[in-house]
Tab-separated table of C-alpha atoms and ligand atoms in Angstrom:
chain	number	residue	atom	x	y	z
P	1	MET	CA	3.181	-23.818	6.830
P	2	LYS	CA	-0.201	-23.576	5.118
P	3	PHE	CA	-0.691	-20.850	2.485
P	4	PHE	CA	-3.901	-18.856	2.500
P	5	VAL	CA	-4.413	-16.314	-0.247
P	6	ASP	CA	-5.526	-12.881	0.902
P	7	THR	CA	-7.884	-11.726	-1.850
P	8	ALA	CA	-11.445	-11.907	-3.151
P	9	GLU	CA	-10.332	-11.938	-6.805
P	10	ILE	CA	-11.576	-15.238	-8.238
P	11	ASP	CA	-9.131	-15.412	-11.194
P	12	GLN	CA	-6.126	-14.940	-8.919
P	13	ILE	CA	-7.347	-17.545	-6.435
P	14	LYS	CA	-7.977	-19.988	-9.293
P	15	GLU	CA	-4.507	-19.533	-10.790
P	16	LEU	CA	-2.760	-20.300	-7.483
P	17	ASN	CA	-5.229	-23.025	-6.534
P	18	ASP	CA	-4.551	-24.887	-9.799
P	19	LEU	CA	-0.860	-24.969	-8.752
P	20	GLY	CA	-1.670	-26.430	-5.316
P	21	MET	CA	-0.587	-23.215	-3.574
P	22	VAL	CA	-3.893	-22.487	-1.836
P	23	ASP	CA	-4.742	-24.146	1.479
P	24	GLY	CA	-7.413	-21.531	2.188
P	25	VAL	CA	-8.525	-17.958	1.492
P	26	THR	CA	-8.935	-14.861	3.647
P	27	THR	CA	-11.107	-11.887	2.801
P	28	ASN	CA	-12.000	-8.752	4.706
P	29	PRO	CA	-14.449	-5.890	4.036
P	30	SER	CA	-11.758	-3.889	2.200
P	31	LEU	CA	-10.939	-6.818	-0.119
P	32	ILE	CA	-14.655	-7.444	-0.780
P	33	ALA	CA	-15.144	-3.734	-1.548
P	34	LYS	CA	-12.138	-3.847	-3.909
P	35	SER	CA	-13.632	-6.813	-5.774
P	36	GLY	CA	-16.840	-4.859	-6.388
P	37	ARG	CA	-18.821	-8.074	-5.779
P	38	ASP	CA	-21.656	-8.942	-3.407
P	39	ILE	CA	-20.140	-10.509	-0.285
P	40	LEU	CA	-22.458	-13.526	-0.192
P	41	GLU	CA	-22.071	-14.280	-3.911
P	42	VAL	CA	-18.316	-13.936	-4.130
P	43	THR	CA	-17.761	-15.856	-0.885
P	44	LYS	CA	-19.886	-18.745	-2.177
P	45	GLU	CA	-17.892	-18.783	-5.415
P	46	ILE	CA	-14.598	-18.912	-3.484
P	47	CYS	CA	-15.893	-21.711	-1.238
P	48	ASP	CA	-16.860	-23.754	-4.310
P	49	LEU	CA	-13.371	-23.284	-5.757
P	50	VAL	CA	-11.204	-23.988	-2.717
P	51	ASP	CA	-11.277	-26.988	-0.359
P	52	GLY	CA	-9.733	-25.277	2.689
P	53	PRO	CA	-11.107	-22.638	5.077
P	54	VAL	CA	-12.454	-19.426	3.536
P	55	SER	CA	-12.593	-16.505	5.958
P	56	ALA	CA	-15.554	-14.140	5.594
P	57	GLU	CA	-15.739	-11.205	7.974
P	58	VAL	CA	-18.746	-9.886	9.898
P	59	VAL	CA	-19.486	-6.174	9.577
P	60	ALA	CA	-21.482	-5.481	12.770
P	61	LEU	CA	-19.877	-4.137	15.935
P	62	ASP	CA	-22.232	-5.562	18.603
P	63	ALA	CA	-22.190	-9.230	19.628
P	64	ASP	CA	-25.849	-10.040	18.851
P	65	THR	CA	-25.677	-8.752	15.296
P	66	MET	CA	-22.197	-10.235	14.784
P	67	LEU	CA	-23.544	-13.618	15.833
P	68	ALA	CA	-26.507	-13.363	13.437
P	69	GLU	CA	-24.160	-12.338	10.618
P	70	GLY	CA	-21.733	-15.127	11.511
P	71	ARG	CA	-24.492	-17.731	11.423
P	72	LYS	CA	-25.606	-16.450	8.012
P	73	LEU	CA	-22.040	-16.533	6.655
P	74	ALA	CA	-21.505	-20.032	8.077
P	75	LYS	CA	-24.506	-21.286	6.071
P	76	ILE	CA	-22.756	-20.390	2.790
P	77	ALA	CA	-20.594	-23.545	2.913
P	78	ASP	CA	-18.991	-26.031	5.284
P	79	ASN	CA	-15.534	-24.485	4.739
P	80	ILE	CA	-16.448	-20.990	5.956
P	81	ALA	CA	-14.395	-19.554	8.810
P	82	VAL	CA	-16.283	-16.600	10.263
P	83	LYS	CA	-13.926	-13.692	10.823
P	84	VAL	CA	-14.566	-11.472	13.837
P	85	PRO	CA	-12.544	-8.505	15.095
P	86	LEU	CA	-10.548	-8.760	18.308
P	87	THR	CA	-12.985	-6.744	20.408
P	88	TRP	CA	-14.896	-7.928	23.453
P	89	ALA	CA	-17.994	-8.383	21.243
P	90	GLY	CA	-15.844	-10.300	18.751
P	91	LEU	CA	-14.610	-12.640	21.494
P	92	GLN	CA	-18.203	-13.234	22.668
P	93	THR	CA	-19.182	-14.060	19.079
P	94	CYS	CA	-16.120	-16.290	18.703
P	95	LYS	CA	-17.072	-18.335	21.760
P	96	ALA	CA	-20.708	-18.721	20.665
P	97	LEU	CA	-19.855	-19.736	17.093
P	98	SER	CA	-17.044	-22.084	18.184
P	99	ASP	CA	-19.473	-23.793	20.581
P	100	GLU	CA	-21.785	-24.298	17.589
P	101	GLY	CA	-18.956	-26.000	15.684
P	102	VAL	CA	-18.249	-23.099	13.324
P	103	MET	CA	-14.620	-22.225	12.480
P	104	VAL	CA	-13.709	-18.727	13.682
P	105	ASN	CA	-10.824	-16.494	12.610
P	106	VAL	CA	-10.198	-13.692	15.113
P	107	THR	CA	-8.685	-10.801	13.200
P	108	LEU	CA	-7.001	-7.452	13.881
P	109	CYS	CA	-4.731	-8.958	16.547
P	110	PHE	CA	-1.854	-6.718	17.591
P	111	SER	CA	-0.754	-8.149	20.947
P	112	ALA	CA	0.065	-11.460	22.618
P	113	ASN	CA	-2.598	-10.810	25.269
P	114	GLN	CA	-5.241	-10.436	22.575
P	115	ALA	CA	-4.090	-13.754	21.089
P	116	LEU	CA	-4.326	-15.408	24.490
P	117	LEU	CA	-7.933	-14.230	24.863
P	118	ALA	CA	-8.829	-15.484	21.384
P	119	ALA	CA	-7.462	-18.946	22.187
P	120	LYS	CA	-9.438	-19.031	25.442
P	121	ALA	CA	-12.572	-18.093	23.436
P	122	GLY	CA	-12.043	-21.135	21.199
P	123	ALA	CA	-10.748	-19.419	18.039
P	124	THR	CA	-9.754	-21.732	15.198
P	125	PHE	CA	-7.361	-19.072	13.863
P	126	ILE	CA	-5.773	-15.965	15.335
P	127	SER	CA	-4.666	-13.340	12.799
P	128	PRO	CA	-1.791	-11.158	14.040
P	129	PHE	CA	-1.121	-8.342	11.540
P	130	ILE	CA	2.609	-8.220	10.812
P	131	GLY	CA	2.755	-5.470	8.178
P	132	ARG	CA	0.641	-2.953	10.055
P	133	LEU	CA	2.920	-3.313	13.118
P	134	ASP	CA	6.043	-2.970	10.946
P	135	ASP	CA	4.509	0.192	9.424
P	136	LEU	CA	4.675	1.728	12.934
P	137	ASN	CA	8.306	0.658	13.407
P	138	LEU	CA	7.146	-2.143	15.713
P	139	ASP	CA	8.107	-5.784	15.173
P	140	GLY	CA	5.294	-7.844	13.705
P	141	MET	CA	7.376	-11.008	13.533
P	142	GLU	CA	8.278	-10.738	17.220
P	143	LEU	CA	4.540	-10.861	17.958
P	144	ILE	CA	4.188	-14.088	15.945
P	145	GLY	CA	7.067	-15.567	17.969
P	146	ASP	CA	5.529	-14.507	21.287
P	147	ILE	CA	2.164	-16.045	20.384
P	148	ARG	CA	3.909	-19.259	19.245
P	149	THR	CA	5.643	-19.515	22.632
P	150	ILE	CA	2.467	-18.846	24.619
P	151	TYR	CA	0.328	-21.263	22.627
P	152	ASP	CA	3.003	-23.977	22.866
P	153	ASN	CA	3.437	-23.390	26.617
P	154	TYR	CA	-0.187	-24.301	27.224
P	155	GLY	CA	-1.082	-26.521	24.260
P	156	PHE	CA	-3.630	-24.141	22.740
P	157	GLU	CA	-4.864	-25.531	19.428
P	158	THR	CA	-5.710	-22.150	17.904
P	159	GLN	CA	-3.727	-21.825	14.681
P	160	ILE	CA	-1.491	-18.798	14.228
P	161	LEU	CA	-2.419	-17.204	10.909
P	162	ALA	CA	0.243	-14.625	10.080
P	163	ALA	CA	-1.599	-11.792	8.296
P	164	SER	CA	-0.893	-8.395	6.769
P	165	ILE	CA	2.049	-9.945	4.951
P	166	ARG	CA	3.778	-7.547	2.594
P	167	SER	CA	6.853	-9.378	1.259
P	168	ALA	CA	8.388	-12.736	0.415
P	169	ASN	CA	10.729	-12.222	3.400
P	170	HIS	CA	7.683	-12.072	5.686
P	171	MET	CA	6.675	-15.511	4.342
P	172	LYS	CA	10.118	-16.992	5.081
P	173	ASP	CA	10.284	-15.440	8.549
P	174	ALA	CA	6.744	-16.588	9.416
P	175	ALA	CA	7.688	-20.138	8.377
P	176	LEU	CA	10.932	-20.030	10.395
P	177	ILE	CA	9.215	-18.776	13.525
P	178	GLY	CA	6.511	-21.435	13.340
P	179	ALA	CA	3.314	-19.739	12.125
P	180	ASP	CA	0.773	-22.437	11.257
P	181	VAL	CA	-0.571	-20.452	8.316
P	182	ALA	CA	0.427	-17.339	6.397
P	183	THR	CA	-2.067	-15.370	4.356
P	184	ALA	CA	-0.604	-13.233	1.608
P	185	PRO	CA	-1.692	-11.331	-1.495
P	186	PRO	CA	-1.196	-13.358	-4.712
P	187	ALA	CA	1.682	-11.077	-5.807
P	188	VAL	CA	3.643	-11.891	-2.639
P	189	ILE	CA	3.177	-15.638	-3.116
P	190	LYS	CA	4.375	-15.314	-6.727
P	191	ALA	CA	7.349	-13.156	-5.642
P	192	MET	CA	8.602	-16.086	-3.553
P	193	ALA	CA	9.691	-17.713	-6.835
P	194	ASN	CA	12.014	-14.838	-7.761
P	195	HIS	CA	15.775	-14.828	-7.362
P	196	VAL	CA	18.241	-12.685	-9.283
P	197	LEU	CA	20.686	-15.611	-9.579
P	198	THR	CA	17.944	-17.778	-11.101
P	199	ASP	CA	17.351	-15.096	-13.748
P	200	LYS	CA	21.096	-14.686	-14.339
P	201	GLY	CA	21.700	-18.440	-14.504
P	202	LEU	CA	18.831	-18.941	-16.937
P	203	ALA	CA	20.097	-16.128	-19.179
P	204	GLY	CA	23.487	-17.909	-19.315
P	205	PHE	CA	21.882	-21.242	-20.183
P	206	MET	CA	19.748	-19.625	-22.888
P	207	ALA	CA	22.808	-17.994	-24.437
P	208	ASP	CA	24.447	-21.425	-24.699
P	209	VAL	CA	21.250	-22.979	-26.083
P	210	GLU	CA	21.342	-20.346	-28.826
P	211	LYS	CA	25.061	-20.767	-29.497
P	212	ALA	CA	24.971	-24.566	-29.680
P	213	GLY	CA	21.563	-24.757	-31.397
P	214	ILE	CA	20.242	-27.168	-28.735
P	215	LYS	CA	16.736	-28.425	-29.559
P	216	ILE	CA	14.530	-30.872	-27.696
P	217	LEU	CA	11.272	-30.656	-29.683
H	301	E4P	C1	-6.081	-10.985	6.456
H	301	E4P	O1	-6.800	-11.730	7.076
H	301	E4P	C2	-6.024	-9.538	6.686
H	301	E4P	O2	-7.277	-8.987	6.548
H	301	E4P	C3	-5.025	-8.909	5.764
H	301	E4P	O3	-3.856	-9.712	5.747
H	301	E4P	C4	-4.720	-7.469	6.089
H	301	E4P	O4	-3.630	-7.043	5.313
H	301	E4P	P1	-3.255	-5.496	5.144
H	301	E4P	O5	-2.701	-4.998	6.440
H	301	E4P	O6	-2.246	-5.491	4.051
H	301	E4P	O7	-4.539	-4.794	4.773
């Protein structure tokens, strides 16, 4: 499973990228607003830093303006994936940009039918939002599984990008169920390293290091 990092914070992307943990980046208008940066500037900086796809989201609601925005975003760098919402206008924009050879990430997906439409419209990535479904006592991971089955049934090449990930368990479950990509905040990716038995085991080893005076350097 590829790891995308879900942030527009350059320092955090750099730290994970230096460790080989970043196969791509996703942003959205809320993350750009949080960064306090200009969308075009910060997106360019991210694209220069990371080799993989960098999702940058349009902000218009109608297809003509979305397409113009998407073309402008796509000019930032070769690794831009234009992000469009899963509306009818977003699907129209997806089809037009895909036909022009631009990567498209269709976002705000909450149903298998929406994912089916995105694949038909030539999406490179479909972003089902796990956490926001779980927040409503629905099952976000079940949606990922349904989309996996449908895409595999018909050989759709659209990659399932599990989004709105809130915990390390979401990462494990997305990997088990066969998501192609998971995008997560840096803190969630780092939390995957944690285990209470690792901490306990290390504390035991350190106590013995102290007791026996073990030195390597
Ligand atoms: C990523 O592409 C999405 O924009 C993001 O994962 C949404 O996450 P949230 O539901 O935590 O805002």
